[in-house]
mmCIF file of C-alpha atoms in Angstrom:
data_model
loop_
_atom_site.group_PDB
_atom_site.id
_atom_site.type_symbol
_atom_site.label_atom_id
_atom_site.label_comp_id
_atom_site.label_asym_id
_atom_site.label_seq_id
_atom_site.Cartn_x
_atom_site.Cartn_y
_atom_site.Cartn_z
ATOM 1 C CA MET A 1 9.387 26.008 -9.832
ATOM 2 C CA ARG A 2 12.045 28.704 -9.680
ATOM 3 C CA THR A 3 13.448 30.273 -12.652
ATOM 4 C CA TYR A 4 16.410 29.285 -14.240
ATOM 5 C CA ARG A 5 18.700 30.782 -17.137
ATOM 6 C CA CYS A 6 21.141 29.323 -19.875
ATOM 7 C CA ARG A 7 24.498 29.546 -18.463
ATOM 8 C CA ALA A 8 25.908 30.143 -22.079
ATOM 9 C CA CYS A 9 23.235 33.008 -23.232
ATOM 10 C CA GLN A 10 21.294 33.791 -20.052
ATOM 11 C CA SER A 11 18.056 32.976 -21.903
ATOM 12 C CA PRO A 12 15.061 31.744 -19.899
ATOM 13 C CA LEU A 13 14.991 27.853 -19.304
ATOM 14 C CA PHE A 14 12.433 25.454 -18.202
ATOM 15 C CA PHE A 15 13.073 22.809 -15.756
ATOM 16 C CA ASP A 16 13.069 19.862 -18.265
ATOM 17 C CA ASN A 17 14.659 21.622 -20.967
ATOM 18 C CA SER A 18 17.762 19.564 -22.526
ATOM 19 C CA VAL A 19 18.544 22.103 -25.218
ATOM 20 C CA CYS A 20 18.584 25.761 -24.974
ATOM 21 C CA VAL A 21 16.353 26.909 -27.722
ATOM 22 C CA THR A 22 17.996 30.172 -28.017
ATOM 23 C CA CYS A 23 21.718 29.282 -28.565
ATOM 24 C CA GLY A 24 21.660 25.206 -28.951
ATOM 25 C CA SER A 25 23.757 24.628 -25.751
ATOM 26 C CA ALA A 26 22.961 20.985 -24.596
ATOM 27 C CA LEU A 27 21.520 21.029 -21.013
ATOM 28 C CA GLY A 28 21.500 18.855 -17.740
ATOM 29 C CA TYR A 29 20.391 19.457 -14.198
ATOM 30 C CA SER A 30 22.824 19.307 -11.621
ATOM 31 C CA ARG A 31 21.029 18.013 -8.363
ATOM 32 C CA ALA A 32 23.995 19.028 -6.376
ATOM 33 C CA GLU A 33 24.018 22.770 -7.606
ATOM 34 C CA ARG A 34 20.215 22.713 -8.004
ATOM 35 C CA ALA A 35 20.532 24.378 -11.463
ATOM 36 C CA ILE A 36 20.429 23.865 -15.252
ATOM 37 C CA VAL A 37 23.916 23.558 -16.484
ATOM 38 C CA CYS A 38 25.686 23.487 -20.015
ATOM 39 C CA VAL A 39 27.079 20.082 -21.099
ATOM 40 C CA ASP A 40 29.837 19.325 -23.759
ATOM 41 C CA ASP A 41 29.337 17.700 -27.157
ATOM 42 C CA ALA A 42 29.982 14.302 -25.062
ATOM 43 C CA SER A 43 27.038 15.194 -22.683
ATOM 44 C CA ARG A 44 29.543 15.631 -19.671
ATOM 45 C CA TYR A 45 29.705 18.737 -17.374
ATOM 46 C CA VAL A 46 32.696 19.522 -15.039
ATOM 47 C CA ASP A 47 31.878 20.851 -11.857
ATOM 48 C CA ALA A 48 33.702 23.592 -9.632
ATOM 49 C CA GLU A 49 35.303 20.738 -7.894
ATOM 50 C CA GLY A 50 36.941 18.801 -11.353
ATOM 51 C CA ARG A 51 34.154 16.027 -10.975
ATOM 52 C CA THR A 52 32.701 14.886 -14.041
ATOM 53 C CA TRP A 53 28.999 14.203 -14.546
ATOM 54 C CA HIS A 54 27.039 12.909 -17.354
ATOM 55 C CA VAL A 55 23.537 13.120 -18.493
ATOM 56 C CA CYS A 56 21.339 10.563 -17.497
ATOM 57 C CA ALA A 57 20.929 7.131 -19.261
ATOM 58 C CA ASN A 58 17.125 7.619 -19.231
ATOM 59 C CA LEU A 59 17.138 11.029 -21.598
ATOM 60 C CA ASP A 60 15.542 9.183 -24.456
ATOM 61 C CA LEU A 61 13.438 6.901 -22.419
ATOM 62 C CA SER A 62 11.856 9.327 -19.903
ATOM 63 C CA GLY A 63 13.155 12.856 -20.982
ATOM 64 C CA CYS A 64 15.545 12.835 -17.704
ATOM 65 C CA THR A 65 18.148 15.404 -17.975
ATOM 66 C CA TRP A 66 19.525 14.903 -14.729
ATOM 67 C CA LEU A 67 23.435 14.451 -14.203
ATOM 68 C CA SER A 68 24.721 10.966 -13.113
ATOM 69 C CA PRO A 69 28.103 10.704 -11.747
ATOM 70 C CA VAL A 70 28.786 7.441 -13.961
ATOM 71 C CA ALA A 71 29.147 7.631 -17.772
ATOM 72 C CA GLY A 72 25.994 5.850 -19.265
ATOM 73 C CA GLY A 73 24.675 5.551 -15.812
ATOM 74 C CA GLN A 74 21.441 6.786 -14.249
ATOM 75 C CA CYS A 75 20.901 9.732 -12.008
ATOM 76 C CA SER A 76 19.932 9.752 -8.462
ATOM 77 C CA ALA A 77 16.336 10.844 -9.205
ATOM 78 C CA CYS A 78 15.940 7.792 -11.777
ATOM 79 C CA ASP A 79 17.601 5.547 -9.017
ATOM 80 C CA LEU A 80 14.732 5.989 -6.894
ATOM 81 C CA THR A 81 12.232 4.188 -9.401
ATOM 82 C CA ARG A 82 12.222 0.430 -8.436
ATOM 83 C CA THR A 83 9.955 -0.907 -11.017
ATOM 84 C CA ARG A 84 9.253 0.598 -14.374
ATOM 85 C CA PRO A 85 7.068 -0.694 -17.538
ATOM 86 C CA SER A 86 8.549 -3.220 -19.802
ATOM 87 C CA ASP A 87 10.207 -2.349 -22.959
ATOM 88 C CA ASP A 88 7.573 -3.882 -24.855
ATOM 89 C CA ASP A 89 4.550 -1.917 -23.026
ATOM 90 C CA ALA A 90 4.146 0.969 -25.339
ATOM 91 C CA GLU A 91 1.429 2.509 -23.140
ATOM 92 C CA GLY A 92 2.827 2.169 -20.010
ATOM 93 C CA LEU A 93 6.482 3.786 -21.328
ATOM 94 C CA ALA A 94 4.174 6.736 -22.863
ATOM 95 C CA HIS A 95 2.812 7.329 -19.287
ATOM 96 C CA PHE A 96 5.966 6.509 -17.560
ATOM 97 C CA ALA A 97 7.735 9.775 -19.024
ATOM 98 C CA ALA A 98 5.207 11.961 -17.554
ATOM 99 C CA ALA A 99 5.265 10.229 -14.357
ATOM 100 C CA GLU A 100 8.972 10.674 -14.029
ATOM 101 C CA ALA A 101 8.584 14.223 -14.656
ATOM 102 C CA ALA A 102 6.289 14.503 -12.044
ATOM 103 C CA LYS A 103 8.632 12.538 -9.694
ATOM 104 C CA ARG A 104 11.570 14.809 -10.736
ATOM 105 C CA HIS A 105 9.580 18.098 -9.999
ATOM 106 C CA LEU A 106 8.944 16.342 -6.426
ATOM 107 C CA VAL A 107 12.408 15.574 -5.643
ATOM 108 C CA ALA A 108 13.632 18.790 -6.585
ATOM 109 C CA GLU A 109 11.127 20.503 -4.486
ATOM 110 C CA LEU A 110 11.980 18.399 -1.445
ATOM 111 C CA ASP A 111 15.760 18.938 -1.861
ATOM 112 C CA GLU A 112 14.902 22.581 -1.677
ATOM 113 C CA LEU A 113 12.886 22.244 1.634
ATOM 114 C CA GLY A 114 15.601 20.062 2.982
ATOM 115 C CA PHE A 115 13.623 16.754 3.225
ATOM 116 C CA ASP A 116 15.646 13.506 3.307
ATOM 117 C CA ILE A 117 13.931 10.774 1.048
ATOM 118 C CA SER A 118 17.220 8.456 0.611
ATOM 119 C CA GLY A 119 14.916 5.564 1.872
ATOM 120 C CA LEU A 120 12.299 5.753 -0.382
ATOM 121 C CA VAL A 121 11.697 3.879 -3.648
ATOM 122 C CA PHE A 122 9.007 4.245 -6.541
ATOM 123 C CA ASP A 123 7.091 1.585 -8.103
ATOM 124 C CA MET A 124 5.698 3.015 -11.390
ATOM 125 C CA LEU A 125 3.370 0.427 -12.592
ATOM 126 C CA SER A 126 1.466 0.172 -15.929
ATOM 127 C CA SER A 127 -2.101 -1.252 -16.035
ATOM 128 C CA SER A 128 -2.138 -1.325 -19.888
ATOM 129 C CA PRO A 129 -2.928 -4.712 -21.341
ATOM 130 C CA ALA A 130 0.676 -5.509 -22.205
ATOM 131 C CA SER A 131 1.601 -5.087 -18.398
ATOM 132 C CA GLY A 132 -0.297 -8.084 -16.877
ATOM 133 C CA GLU A 133 -1.375 -5.817 -13.990
ATOM 134 C CA GLU A 134 -4.829 -5.519 -13.678
ATOM 135 C CA ASN A 135 -5.753 -3.418 -10.412
ATOM 136 C CA VAL A 136 -2.652 -1.035 -9.572
ATOM 137 C CA VAL A 137 -3.420 0.783 -6.311
ATOM 138 C CA ILE A 138 -1.741 4.064 -5.765
ATOM 139 C CA GLY A 139 -0.267 4.300 -2.131
ATOM 140 C CA HIS A 140 2.648 4.076 -0.027
ATOM 141 C CA ALA A 141 3.761 1.066 2.094
ATOM 142 C CA ASP A 142 7.328 0.818 4.296
ATOM 143 C CA GLY A 143 8.975 3.043 2.020
ATOM 144 C CA VAL A 144 7.722 2.179 -1.225
ATOM 145 C CA ILE A 145 5.242 4.682 -3.268
ATOM 146 C CA THR A 146 3.129 2.673 -5.813
ATOM 147 C CA ILE A 147 2.049 4.721 -8.757
ATOM 148 C CA ASP A 148 -0.556 3.472 -11.356
ATOM 149 C CA LEU A 149 0.648 5.283 -14.504
ATOM 150 C CA ALA A 150 -2.769 5.250 -15.942
ATOM 151 C CA GLU A 151 -2.955 8.510 -13.916
ATOM 152 C CA SER A 152 -0.996 10.305 -16.617
ATOM 153 C CA ASP A 153 -4.047 9.867 -18.756
ATOM 154 C CA ASP A 154 -5.766 13.369 -18.707
ATOM 155 C CA ALA A 155 -9.155 12.221 -19.731
ATOM 156 C CA ARG A 156 -9.128 9.021 -17.269
ATOM 157 C CA ARG A 157 -7.965 10.953 -14.289
ATOM 158 C CA GLU A 158 -10.909 13.578 -14.980
ATOM 159 C CA ARG A 159 -13.112 10.748 -15.126
ATOM 160 C CA ILE A 160 -12.148 9.329 -11.878
ATOM 161 C CA ARG A 161 -11.944 12.886 -10.348
ATOM 162 C CA GLN A 162 -15.719 13.558 -11.237
ATOM 163 C CA GLU A 163 -16.724 10.027 -9.955
ATOM 164 C CA LEU A 164 -15.268 10.725 -6.612
ATOM 165 C CA GLY A 165 -16.389 14.236 -6.438
ATOM 166 C CA GLU A 166 -12.889 15.765 -6.010
ATOM 167 C CA PRO A 167 -11.814 19.114 -6.657
ATOM 168 C CA TYR A 168 -8.543 18.587 -7.363
ATOM 169 C CA ARG A 169 -6.577 15.489 -9.059
ATOM 170 C CA THR A 170 -3.204 15.582 -10.494
ATOM 171 C CA LEU A 171 -0.352 12.890 -10.804
ATOM 172 C CA LEU A 172 2.102 15.468 -8.875
ATOM 173 C CA GLY A 173 -0.533 15.790 -6.152
ATOM 174 C CA HIS A 174 -0.679 11.964 -5.927
ATOM 175 C CA LEU A 175 3.125 11.898 -5.332
ATOM 176 C CA ARG A 176 2.873 14.845 -2.865
ATOM 177 C CA HIS A 177 0.213 13.170 -0.818
ATOM 178 C CA GLU A 178 2.015 9.791 -0.867
ATOM 179 C CA VAL A 179 5.569 11.226 -0.022
ATOM 180 C CA GLY A 180 3.637 12.582 3.198
ATOM 181 C CA HIS A 181 2.830 9.158 4.094
ATOM 182 C CA TYR A 182 6.423 8.104 3.916
ATOM 183 C CA LEU A 183 7.825 11.323 5.552
ATOM 184 C CA GLN A 184 5.293 10.830 8.781
ATOM 185 C CA SER A 185 6.590 7.172 8.858
ATOM 186 C CA VAL A 186 10.216 8.229 9.430
ATOM 187 C CA LEU A 187 10.170 11.636 11.156
ATOM 188 C CA VAL A 188 7.058 11.305 13.445
ATOM 189 C CA THR A 189 7.784 8.276 15.737
ATOM 190 C CA GLU A 190 8.076 7.101 19.075
ATOM 191 C CA GLU A 191 11.527 8.395 18.809
ATOM 192 C CA HIS A 192 10.619 11.719 18.917
ATOM 193 C CA PRO A 193 7.846 11.547 21.777
ATOM 194 C CA GLU A 194 7.174 15.812 21.646
ATOM 195 C CA ARG A 195 6.829 15.520 18.154
ATOM 196 C CA LEU A 196 4.449 12.337 17.979
ATOM 197 C CA ALA A 197 2.419 14.038 20.926
ATOM 198 C CA ARG A 198 1.757 17.304 18.866
ATOM 199 C CA CYS A 199 0.904 15.394 15.759
ATOM 200 C CA ARG A 200 -1.631 13.603 17.713
ATOM 201 C CA GLU A 201 -2.961 16.598 18.832
ATOM 202 C CA LEU A 202 -3.301 18.074 15.586
ATOM 203 C CA PHE A 203 -4.388 15.233 13.530
ATOM 204 C CA GLY A 204 -5.738 12.515 15.614
ATOM 205 C CA ASP A 205 -4.608 9.137 17.072
ATOM 206 C CA GLU A 206 -2.960 7.428 14.069
ATOM 207 C CA THR A 207 -3.500 3.788 15.652
ATOM 208 C CA LYS A 208 -6.965 3.980 15.178
ATOM 209 C CA ASP A 209 -8.159 0.873 12.917
ATOM 210 C CA TYR A 210 -7.080 2.153 9.117
ATOM 211 C CA GLN A 211 -9.505 -0.300 7.485
ATOM 212 C CA ALA A 212 -12.609 0.239 9.852
ATOM 213 C CA GLU A 213 -12.041 4.206 9.201
ATOM 214 C CA ILE A 214 -11.977 3.395 5.507
ATOM 215 C CA ASP A 215 -15.535 1.756 5.862
ATOM 216 C CA ARG A 216 -16.724 4.453 8.004
ATOM 217 C CA HIS A 217 -15.682 7.333 5.448
ATOM 218 C CA TYR A 218 -17.232 5.379 2.414
ATOM 219 C CA SER A 219 -20.312 4.262 4.220
ATOM 220 C CA GLN A 220 -21.437 7.698 6.070
ATOM 221 C CA GLY A 221 -19.247 10.368 4.256
ATOM 222 C CA PRO A 222 -17.232 13.250 6.021
ATOM 223 C CA PRO A 223 -18.695 15.024 9.050
ATOM 224 C CA ALA A 224 -21.145 17.665 8.325
ATOM 225 C CA ASP A 225 -18.645 20.286 9.697
ATOM 226 C CA TRP A 226 -15.663 18.699 8.152
ATOM 227 C CA ALA A 227 -14.620 22.178 6.374
ATOM 228 C CA ASP A 228 -14.374 23.728 9.861
ATOM 229 C CA SER A 229 -10.945 21.633 10.342
ATOM 230 C CA PHE A 230 -9.914 19.893 7.437
ATOM 231 C CA ILE A 231 -8.525 20.763 4.143
ATOM 232 C CA THR A 232 -10.360 18.054 2.198
ATOM 233 C CA THR A 233 -13.128 15.521 2.676
ATOM 234 C CA TYR A 234 -10.580 12.790 2.362
ATOM 235 C CA ALA A 235 -8.379 14.231 4.947
ATOM 236 C CA THR A 236 -11.401 13.228 7.321
ATOM 237 C CA MET A 237 -11.178 9.346 6.642
ATOM 238 C CA HIS A 238 -7.979 8.960 9.153
ATOM 239 C CA PRO A 239 -5.107 10.918 11.047
ATOM 240 C CA PHE A 240 -3.008 9.628 8.443
ATOM 241 C CA GLU A 241 -4.569 10.804 5.348
ATOM 242 C CA ASP A 242 -5.300 14.222 7.183
ATOM 243 C CA PHE A 243 -1.441 14.321 7.908
ATOM 244 C CA ALA A 244 -0.853 13.278 4.221
ATOM 245 C CA GLU A 245 -3.391 15.763 2.438
ATOM 246 C CA THR A 246 -2.081 18.605 4.558
ATOM 247 C CA PHE A 247 1.505 17.875 3.536
ATOM 248 C CA ALA A 248 0.503 17.788 -0.111
ATOM 249 C CA HIS A 249 -1.024 21.338 0.393
ATOM 250 C CA TYR A 250 1.995 22.500 2.107
ATOM 251 C CA LEU A 251 4.031 21.395 -1.134
ATOM 252 C CA HIS A 252 1.263 22.904 -3.224
ATOM 253 C CA ILE A 253 1.488 26.194 -1.469
ATOM 254 C CA SER A 254 5.444 26.275 -1.051
ATOM 255 C CA ASP A 255 6.139 25.223 -4.860
ATOM 256 C CA THR A 256 3.427 27.878 -6.141
ATOM 257 C CA VAL A 257 4.462 30.687 -4.050
ATOM 258 C CA ALA A 258 8.322 30.227 -4.616
ATOM 259 C CA THR A 259 7.340 30.190 -8.724
ATOM 260 C CA ALA A 260 5.441 33.212 -8.352
ATOM 261 C CA ALA A 261 8.201 34.850 -6.310
ATOM 262 C CA SER A 262 10.857 33.715 -8.971
ATOM 263 C CA PHE A 263 8.795 35.403 -11.820
ATOM 264 C CA GLY A 264 8.170 38.315 -9.853
ATOM 265 C CA LEU A 265 4.429 38.137 -9.494
ATOM 266 C CA VAL A 266 4.725 38.039 -5.547
ATOM 267 C CA TYR A 267 7.704 39.821 -3.159
ATOM 268 C CA PHE A 268 8.264 38.727 0.222
ATOM 269 C CA GLU A 269 11.152 38.410 2.918
ATOM 270 C CA PRO A 270 11.160 34.495 4.048
ATOM 271 C CA THR A 271 12.642 35.818 7.345
ATOM 272 C CA ALA A 272 9.521 38.120 7.607
ATOM 273 C CA HIS A 273 7.518 34.924 8.090
ATOM 274 C CA GLU A 274 8.081 33.183 11.447
ATOM 275 C CA ARG A 275 5.546 30.532 10.876
ATOM 276 C CA PHE A 276 4.310 29.015 7.626
ATOM 277 C CA SER A 277 0.854 29.888 8.538
ATOM 278 C CA ASP A 278 1.852 33.644 8.350
ATOM 279 C CA LEU A 279 3.274 33.253 4.688
ATOM 280 C CA VAL A 280 0.077 31.299 3.766
ATOM 281 C CA VAL A 281 -2.332 34.230 5.077
ATOM 282 C CA ALA A 282 -0.004 36.995 3.769
ATOM 283 C CA VAL A 283 0.992 35.656 0.561
ATOM 284 C CA TRP A 284 -0.748 32.571 -0.653
ATOM 285 C CA MET A 285 -4.287 33.405 0.188
ATOM 286 C CA PRO A 286 -4.312 36.573 -1.911
ATOM 287 C CA LEU A 287 -2.235 34.940 -4.533
ATOM 288 C CA SER A 288 -4.596 31.983 -4.877
ATOM 289 C CA VAL A 289 -7.686 34.275 -5.045
ATOM 290 C CA ALA A 290 -6.032 36.227 -7.833
ATOM 291 C CA LEU A 291 -5.132 32.953 -9.820
ATOM 292 C CA ASN A 292 -8.345 31.380 -9.469
ATOM 293 C CA GLN A 293 -10.079 34.981 -10.839
ATOM 294 C CA ILE A 294 -7.467 34.742 -13.645
ATOM 295 C CA ASN A 295 -8.449 31.079 -14.396
ATOM 296 C CA ARG A 296 -12.199 32.067 -14.460
ATOM 297 C CA ALA A 297 -11.426 34.945 -16.740
ATOM 298 C CA MET A 298 -10.392 32.062 -19.313
ATOM 299 C CA GLY A 299 -13.255 30.176 -18.503
ATOM 300 C CA LYS A 300 -11.313 27.297 -16.616
ATOM 301 C CA ALA A 301 -11.889 25.875 -13.121
ATOM 302 C CA ASP A 302 -10.034 27.458 -9.928
ATOM 303 C CA VAL A 303 -6.242 27.062 -9.687
ATOM 304 C CA TYR A 304 -6.770 26.196 -5.892
ATOM 305 C CA PRO A 305 -10.430 25.148 -5.324
ATOM 306 C CA PHE A 306 -9.702 24.963 -1.419
ATOM 307 C CA VAL A 307 -10.527 27.046 1.800
ATOM 308 C CA ILE A 308 -7.952 26.934 4.472
ATOM 309 C CA PRO A 309 -9.716 26.710 8.267
ATOM 310 C CA PRO A 310 -7.632 28.086 11.175
ATOM 311 C CA PRO A 311 -7.020 24.475 12.381
ATOM 312 C CA VAL A 312 -5.457 23.677 9.227
ATOM 313 C CA LEU A 313 -3.051 26.553 9.488
ATOM 314 C CA ASP A 314 -1.832 24.680 12.642
ATOM 315 C CA LYS A 315 -1.609 21.706 10.889
ATOM 316 C CA LEU A 316 0.468 23.261 7.941
ATOM 317 C CA ASP A 317 2.900 24.939 10.273
ATOM 318 C CA PHE A 318 3.466 21.425 11.862
ATOM 319 C CA VAL A 319 4.343 19.641 8.756
ATOM 320 C CA ALA A 320 6.267 22.757 7.677
ATOM 321 C CA SER A 321 8.421 22.138 10.850
ATOM 322 C CA LEU A 322 9.538 18.958 9.792
ATOM 323 C CA ALA A 323 11.488 20.392 6.697
ATOM 324 C CA ALA A 324 15.588 19.558 7.573
ATOM 325 C CA THR A 325 14.387 17.705 10.450
ATOM 326 C CA PRO A 326 16.414 14.571 10.971
ATOM 327 C CA GLY A 327 14.986 11.024 11.494
ATOM 328 C CA PRO A 328 15.479 8.336 14.100
#
């Protein structure tokens, strides 16, 4: 995430701050300005064009600080959530706040990169006993991303990560992966034949029988040489999954490099890198090695436990080229 400063006292702020801890100013996030702004005692902000904005009605429910054009209304990020836990599901609501924070992070990142997700909605489903939901499957279908809120539980998520032999598993990672599925479905279509042909060249034929590929993956595992062409073993399952995994890593890398740059940890000229893969090689690879070594020095697991082979660099270039690309 980029760095933010309080407009009243210039103290550093974090993305989800609702109050400046230095001067006590109440805060809100302006999606239009991509900035944290000060709000008055009535939780209002008047922008440069004279429009009045109000802190989201879900501040107490999910910690949302984003601004809404309507007093007592939801912000545009909260409007993306179609389903949430019921008010009597205390466990689900506790997990809901963490999931919404991750979703706001994702939306802000996609805004920065120029992706339009106006056709997307989220079902934030609780699998707690109070919810009545027994089996919540994380996934994307027809513009709906379903998230199992239990993934907000660190212990549960780590147990599943170990059971599946995954090197990395986070709620934000799930969201990035699933939004990759959505963006492929709207940006890589028959209406754009050259784009579709290039995608198939890199990732494979997405018309392959998905269930058959799932069955093959879980019965046979990944190919022995998977690391030569894929970012993860899960990416080997089907071209759709390869695209989504690659897109998630594009967001991982973009966000981390931008964050490091905003804190002065790396320096680069964006125009100096014609392709995203140039940025990956010149900036991300040395930065990720350094971050991994720092974590090891603290006795922690690697921040980025992945190796990027040359074919994945080409795939990253393709997904990066979709930023600010109009749909059909």
